[in-house]
PDB file of C-alpha atoms in Angstrom:
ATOM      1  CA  UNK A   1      22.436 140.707  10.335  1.00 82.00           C
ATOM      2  CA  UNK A   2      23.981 137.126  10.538  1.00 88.00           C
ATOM      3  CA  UNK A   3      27.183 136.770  12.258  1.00 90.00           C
ATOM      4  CA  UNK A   4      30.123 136.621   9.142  1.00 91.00           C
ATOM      5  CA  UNK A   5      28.356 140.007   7.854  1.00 93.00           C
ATOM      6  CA  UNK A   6      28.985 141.672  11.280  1.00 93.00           C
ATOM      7  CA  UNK A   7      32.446 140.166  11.583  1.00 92.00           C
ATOM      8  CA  UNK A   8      32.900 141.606   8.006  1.00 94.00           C
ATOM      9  CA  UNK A   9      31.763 145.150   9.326  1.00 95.00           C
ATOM     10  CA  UNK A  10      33.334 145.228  12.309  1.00 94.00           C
ATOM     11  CA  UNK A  11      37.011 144.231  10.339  1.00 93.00           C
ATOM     12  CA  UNK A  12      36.406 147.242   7.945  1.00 95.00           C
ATOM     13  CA  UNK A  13      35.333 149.300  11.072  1.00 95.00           C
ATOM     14  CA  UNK A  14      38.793 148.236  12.840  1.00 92.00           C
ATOM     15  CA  UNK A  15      40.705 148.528   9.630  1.00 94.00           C
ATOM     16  CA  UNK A  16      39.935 152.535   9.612  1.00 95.00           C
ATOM     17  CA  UNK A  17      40.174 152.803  13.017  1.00 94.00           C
ATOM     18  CA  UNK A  18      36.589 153.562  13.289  1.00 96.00           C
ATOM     19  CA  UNK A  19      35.534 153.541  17.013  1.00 96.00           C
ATOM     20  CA  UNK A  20      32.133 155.378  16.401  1.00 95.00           C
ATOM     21  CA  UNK A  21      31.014 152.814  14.149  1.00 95.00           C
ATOM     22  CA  UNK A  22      32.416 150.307  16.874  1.00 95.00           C
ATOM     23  CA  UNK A  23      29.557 151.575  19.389  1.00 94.00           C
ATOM     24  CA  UNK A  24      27.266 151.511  16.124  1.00 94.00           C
ATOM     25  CA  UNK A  25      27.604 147.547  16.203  1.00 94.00           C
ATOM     26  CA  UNK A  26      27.753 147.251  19.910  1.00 92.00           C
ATOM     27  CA  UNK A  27      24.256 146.172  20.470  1.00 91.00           C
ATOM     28  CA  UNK A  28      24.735 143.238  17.531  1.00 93.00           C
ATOM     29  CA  UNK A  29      27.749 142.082  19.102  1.00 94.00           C
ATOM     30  CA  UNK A  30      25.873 141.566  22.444  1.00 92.00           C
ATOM     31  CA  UNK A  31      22.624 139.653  20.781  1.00 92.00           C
ATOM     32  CA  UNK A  32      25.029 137.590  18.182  1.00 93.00           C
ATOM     33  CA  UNK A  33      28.871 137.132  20.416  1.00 93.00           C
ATOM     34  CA  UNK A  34      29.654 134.982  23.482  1.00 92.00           C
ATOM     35  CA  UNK A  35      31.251 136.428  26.687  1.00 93.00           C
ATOM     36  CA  UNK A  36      34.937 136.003  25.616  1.00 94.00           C
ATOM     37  CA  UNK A  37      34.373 137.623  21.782  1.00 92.00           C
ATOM     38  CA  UNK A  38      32.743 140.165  23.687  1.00 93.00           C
ATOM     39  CA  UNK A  39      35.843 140.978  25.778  1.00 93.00           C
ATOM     40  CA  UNK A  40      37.995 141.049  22.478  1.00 93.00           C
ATOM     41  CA  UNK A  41      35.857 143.351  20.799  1.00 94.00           C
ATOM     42  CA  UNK A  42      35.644 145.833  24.053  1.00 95.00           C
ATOM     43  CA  UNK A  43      39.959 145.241  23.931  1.00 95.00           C
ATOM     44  CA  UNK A  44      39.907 146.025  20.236  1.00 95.00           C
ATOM     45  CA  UNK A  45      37.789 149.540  20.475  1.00 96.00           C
ATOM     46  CA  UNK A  46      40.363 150.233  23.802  1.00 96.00           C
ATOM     47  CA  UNK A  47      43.310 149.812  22.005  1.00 96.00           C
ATOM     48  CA  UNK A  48      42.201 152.007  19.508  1.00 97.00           C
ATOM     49  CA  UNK A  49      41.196 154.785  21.554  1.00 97.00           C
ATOM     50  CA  UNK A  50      44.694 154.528  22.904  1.00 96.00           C
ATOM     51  CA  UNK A  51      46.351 154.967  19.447  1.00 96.00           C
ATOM     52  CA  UNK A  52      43.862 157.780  19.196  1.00 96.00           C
ATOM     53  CA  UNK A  53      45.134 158.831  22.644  1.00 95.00           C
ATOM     54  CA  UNK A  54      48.791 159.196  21.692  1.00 95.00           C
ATOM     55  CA  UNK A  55      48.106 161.074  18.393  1.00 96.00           C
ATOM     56  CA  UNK A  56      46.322 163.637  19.778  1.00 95.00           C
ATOM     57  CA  UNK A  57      48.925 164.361  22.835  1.00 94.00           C
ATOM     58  CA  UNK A  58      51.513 163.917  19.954  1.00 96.00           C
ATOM     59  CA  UNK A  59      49.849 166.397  18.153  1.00 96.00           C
ATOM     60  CA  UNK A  60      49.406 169.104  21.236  1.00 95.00           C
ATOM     61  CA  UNK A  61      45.287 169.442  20.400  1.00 95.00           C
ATOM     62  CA  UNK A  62      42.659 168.857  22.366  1.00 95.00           C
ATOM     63  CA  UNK A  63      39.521 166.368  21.365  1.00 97.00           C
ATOM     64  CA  UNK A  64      36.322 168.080  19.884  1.00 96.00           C
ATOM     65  CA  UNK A  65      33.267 166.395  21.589  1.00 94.00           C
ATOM     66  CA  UNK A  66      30.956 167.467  18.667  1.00 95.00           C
ATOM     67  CA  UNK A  67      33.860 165.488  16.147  1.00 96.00           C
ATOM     68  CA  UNK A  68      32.588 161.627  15.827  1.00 95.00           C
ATOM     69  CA  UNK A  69      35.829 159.397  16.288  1.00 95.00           C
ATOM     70  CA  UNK A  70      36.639 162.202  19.026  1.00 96.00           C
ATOM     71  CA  UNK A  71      33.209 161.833  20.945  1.00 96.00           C
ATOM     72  CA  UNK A  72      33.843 158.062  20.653  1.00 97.00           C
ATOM     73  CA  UNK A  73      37.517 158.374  21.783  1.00 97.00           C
ATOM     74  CA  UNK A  74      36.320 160.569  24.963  1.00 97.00           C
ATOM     75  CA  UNK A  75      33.971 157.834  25.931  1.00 97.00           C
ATOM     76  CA  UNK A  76      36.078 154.813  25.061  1.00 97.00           C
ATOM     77  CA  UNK A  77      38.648 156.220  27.766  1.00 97.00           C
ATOM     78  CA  UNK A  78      36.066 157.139  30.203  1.00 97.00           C
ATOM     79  CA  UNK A  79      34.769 153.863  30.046  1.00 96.00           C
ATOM     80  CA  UNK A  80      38.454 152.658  30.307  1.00 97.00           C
ATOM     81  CA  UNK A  81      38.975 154.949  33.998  1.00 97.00           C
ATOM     82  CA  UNK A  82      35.608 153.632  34.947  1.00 97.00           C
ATOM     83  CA  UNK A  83      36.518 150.640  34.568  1.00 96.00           C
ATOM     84  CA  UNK A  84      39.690 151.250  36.731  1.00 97.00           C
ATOM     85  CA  UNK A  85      37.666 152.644  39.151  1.00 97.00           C
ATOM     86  CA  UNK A  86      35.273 149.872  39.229  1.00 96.00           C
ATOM     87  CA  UNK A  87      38.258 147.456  40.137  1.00 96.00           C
ATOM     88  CA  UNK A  88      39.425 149.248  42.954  1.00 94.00           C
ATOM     89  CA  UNK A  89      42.368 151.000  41.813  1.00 96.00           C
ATOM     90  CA  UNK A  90      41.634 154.863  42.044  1.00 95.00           C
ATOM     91  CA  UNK A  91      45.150 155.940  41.923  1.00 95.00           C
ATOM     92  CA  UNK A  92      45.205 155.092  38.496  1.00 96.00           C
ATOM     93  CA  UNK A  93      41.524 156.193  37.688  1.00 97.00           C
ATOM     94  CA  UNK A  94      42.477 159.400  39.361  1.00 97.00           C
ATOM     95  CA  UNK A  95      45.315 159.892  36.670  1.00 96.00           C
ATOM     96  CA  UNK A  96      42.989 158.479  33.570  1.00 97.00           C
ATOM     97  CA  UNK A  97      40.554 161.055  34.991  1.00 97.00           C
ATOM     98  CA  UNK A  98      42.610 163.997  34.724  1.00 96.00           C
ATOM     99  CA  UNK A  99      43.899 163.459  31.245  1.00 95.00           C
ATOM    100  CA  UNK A 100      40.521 163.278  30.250  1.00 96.00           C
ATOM    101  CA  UNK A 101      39.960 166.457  31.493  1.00 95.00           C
ATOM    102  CA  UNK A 102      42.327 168.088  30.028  1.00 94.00           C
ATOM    103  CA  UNK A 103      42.112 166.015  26.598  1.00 95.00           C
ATOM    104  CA  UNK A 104      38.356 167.861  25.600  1.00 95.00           C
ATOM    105  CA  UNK A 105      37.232 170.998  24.536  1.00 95.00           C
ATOM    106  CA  UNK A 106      34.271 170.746  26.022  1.00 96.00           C
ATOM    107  CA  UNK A 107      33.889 172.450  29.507  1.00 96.00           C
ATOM    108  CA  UNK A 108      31.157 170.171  31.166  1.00 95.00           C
ATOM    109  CA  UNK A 109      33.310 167.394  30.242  1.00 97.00           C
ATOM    110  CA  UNK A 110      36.270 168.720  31.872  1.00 96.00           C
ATOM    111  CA  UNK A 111      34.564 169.958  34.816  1.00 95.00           C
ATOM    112  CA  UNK A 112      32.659 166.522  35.157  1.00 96.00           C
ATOM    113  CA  UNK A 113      36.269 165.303  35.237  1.00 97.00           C
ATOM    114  CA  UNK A 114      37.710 167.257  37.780  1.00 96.00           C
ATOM    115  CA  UNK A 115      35.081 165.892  40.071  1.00 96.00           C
ATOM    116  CA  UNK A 116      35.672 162.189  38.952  1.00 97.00           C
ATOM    117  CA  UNK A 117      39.316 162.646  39.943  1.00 96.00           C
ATOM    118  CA  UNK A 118      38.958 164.391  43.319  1.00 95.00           C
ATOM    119  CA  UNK A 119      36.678 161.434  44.504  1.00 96.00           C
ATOM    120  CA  UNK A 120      39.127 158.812  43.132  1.00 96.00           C
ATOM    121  CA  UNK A 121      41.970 160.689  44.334  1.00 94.00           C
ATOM    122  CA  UNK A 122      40.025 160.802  47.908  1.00 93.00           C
ATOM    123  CA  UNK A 123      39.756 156.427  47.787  1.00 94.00           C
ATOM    124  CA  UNK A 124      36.221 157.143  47.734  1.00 94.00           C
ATOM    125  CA  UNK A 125      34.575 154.002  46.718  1.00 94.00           C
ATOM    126  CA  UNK A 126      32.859 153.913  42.959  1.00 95.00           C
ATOM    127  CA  UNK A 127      29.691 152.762  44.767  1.00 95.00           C
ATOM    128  CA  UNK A 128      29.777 155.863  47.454  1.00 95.00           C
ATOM    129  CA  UNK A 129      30.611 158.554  44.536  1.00 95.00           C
ATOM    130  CA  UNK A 130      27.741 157.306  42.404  1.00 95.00           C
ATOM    131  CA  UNK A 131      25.314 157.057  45.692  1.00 95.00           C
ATOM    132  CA  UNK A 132      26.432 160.736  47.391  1.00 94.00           C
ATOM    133  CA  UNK A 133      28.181 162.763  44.659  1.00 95.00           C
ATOM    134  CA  UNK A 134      26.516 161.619  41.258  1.00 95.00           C
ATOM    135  CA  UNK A 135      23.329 162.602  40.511  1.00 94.00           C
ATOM    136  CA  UNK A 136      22.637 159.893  38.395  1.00 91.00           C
ATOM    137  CA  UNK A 137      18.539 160.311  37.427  1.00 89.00           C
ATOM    138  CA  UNK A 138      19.657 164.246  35.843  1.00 90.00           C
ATOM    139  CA  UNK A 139      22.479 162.415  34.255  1.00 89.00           C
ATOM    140  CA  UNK A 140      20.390 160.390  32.808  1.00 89.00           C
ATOM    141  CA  UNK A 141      18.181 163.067  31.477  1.00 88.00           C
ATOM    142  CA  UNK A 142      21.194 164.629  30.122  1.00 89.00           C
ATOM    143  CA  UNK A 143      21.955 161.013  27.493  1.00 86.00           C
ATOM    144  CA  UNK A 144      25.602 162.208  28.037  1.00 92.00           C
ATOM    145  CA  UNK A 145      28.138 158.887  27.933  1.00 95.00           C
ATOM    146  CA  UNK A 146      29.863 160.129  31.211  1.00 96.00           C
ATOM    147  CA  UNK A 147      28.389 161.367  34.875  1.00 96.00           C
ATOM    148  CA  UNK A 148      27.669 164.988  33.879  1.00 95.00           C
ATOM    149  CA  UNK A 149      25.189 165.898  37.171  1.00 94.00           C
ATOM    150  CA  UNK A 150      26.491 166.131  40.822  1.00 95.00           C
ATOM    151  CA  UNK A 151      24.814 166.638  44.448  1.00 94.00           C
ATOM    152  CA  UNK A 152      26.130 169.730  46.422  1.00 92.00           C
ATOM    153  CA  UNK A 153      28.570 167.388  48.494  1.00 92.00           C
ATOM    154  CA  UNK A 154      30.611 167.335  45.018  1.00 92.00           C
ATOM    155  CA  UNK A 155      31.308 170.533  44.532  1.00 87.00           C
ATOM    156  CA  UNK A 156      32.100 170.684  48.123  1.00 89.00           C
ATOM    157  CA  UNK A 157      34.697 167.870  47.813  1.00 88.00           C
ATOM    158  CA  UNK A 158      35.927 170.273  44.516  1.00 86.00           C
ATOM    159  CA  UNK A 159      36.366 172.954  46.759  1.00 84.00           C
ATOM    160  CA  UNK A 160      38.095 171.306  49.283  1.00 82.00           C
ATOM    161  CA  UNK A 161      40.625 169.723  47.016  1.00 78.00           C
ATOM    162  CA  UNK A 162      41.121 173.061  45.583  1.00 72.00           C
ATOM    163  CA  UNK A 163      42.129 174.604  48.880  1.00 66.00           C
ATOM    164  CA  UNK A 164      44.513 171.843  50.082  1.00 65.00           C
ATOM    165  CA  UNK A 165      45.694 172.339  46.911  1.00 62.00           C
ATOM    166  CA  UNK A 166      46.975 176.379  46.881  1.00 56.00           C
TER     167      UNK A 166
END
């Protein structure tokens, strides 16, 4: 595919406020778009999933992870608190984190979430959850979007934020 016909497809894609097809594309955007087109299209798919954000709060439901746009949505914002994690500002990954959790309707999701905010909400660095709470090779295995697997030391954290909690 040249460049115009994945502009083209990626303008439709926008135009219905198709995110899944957005990830569909990614890997032609990296081989055929500079750095800065790159950052646009990542901006474009975020925005989006924000729209898609507000509708669904709006509309007091919760997101099905086996619905496309949904399942793209999830991950969109995940990437999103990720990304605030990534940049040093937990407080507000902490917060993306637990709207996540409570945005799906799928349990491993939310529970995966619960853990993602207690370590942000702890300031514990991105690098140190990935190295001692994420157990990134069964994640892996798993080909979910999102850190699904944890060591022990997680649910331990869990369990301690729970009880200073109550």
């Amino acid at each position: 595919m040249n460049k115009e016909d994945l502009k083209a497809k990626i303008l439709e894609a926008h135009k219905e406020a198709d995110i899944a097809s957005l990830y569909i594309l990614e890997q032609q955007t990296h081989e055929l778009f500079d750095e800065e087109t790159l950052h646009g299209y990542y901006a474009n798919i975020l925005d989006l999933a924000l729209e898609k954000l507000t509708e669904t709060l709006e509309a007091h439901r919760v997101m099905d992870m086996n619905e496309v746009q949904d399942f793209a949505t999830l991950r969109a914002l995940y990437e999103y608190a990720m990304e605030h994690y990534s940049a040093g500002k937990p407080s507000d990954a902490a917060a993306l984190f637990e709207v996540l959790g409570g945005l799906s309707n799928d349990e491993k999701f939310s529970d995966a979430m619960k853990i993602h905010r207690s370590a942000a909400s702890e300031n514990l660095a991105l690098d140190d959850f990935l190295e001692k709470l994420a157990d990134l090779q069964e994640t892996e295995n798993t080909g979910t979007f999102y850190v699904s697997r944890f060591t022990k030391e997680a649910q331990e954290l869990l369990d301690n934020n729970k009880s200073t909690e109550e």
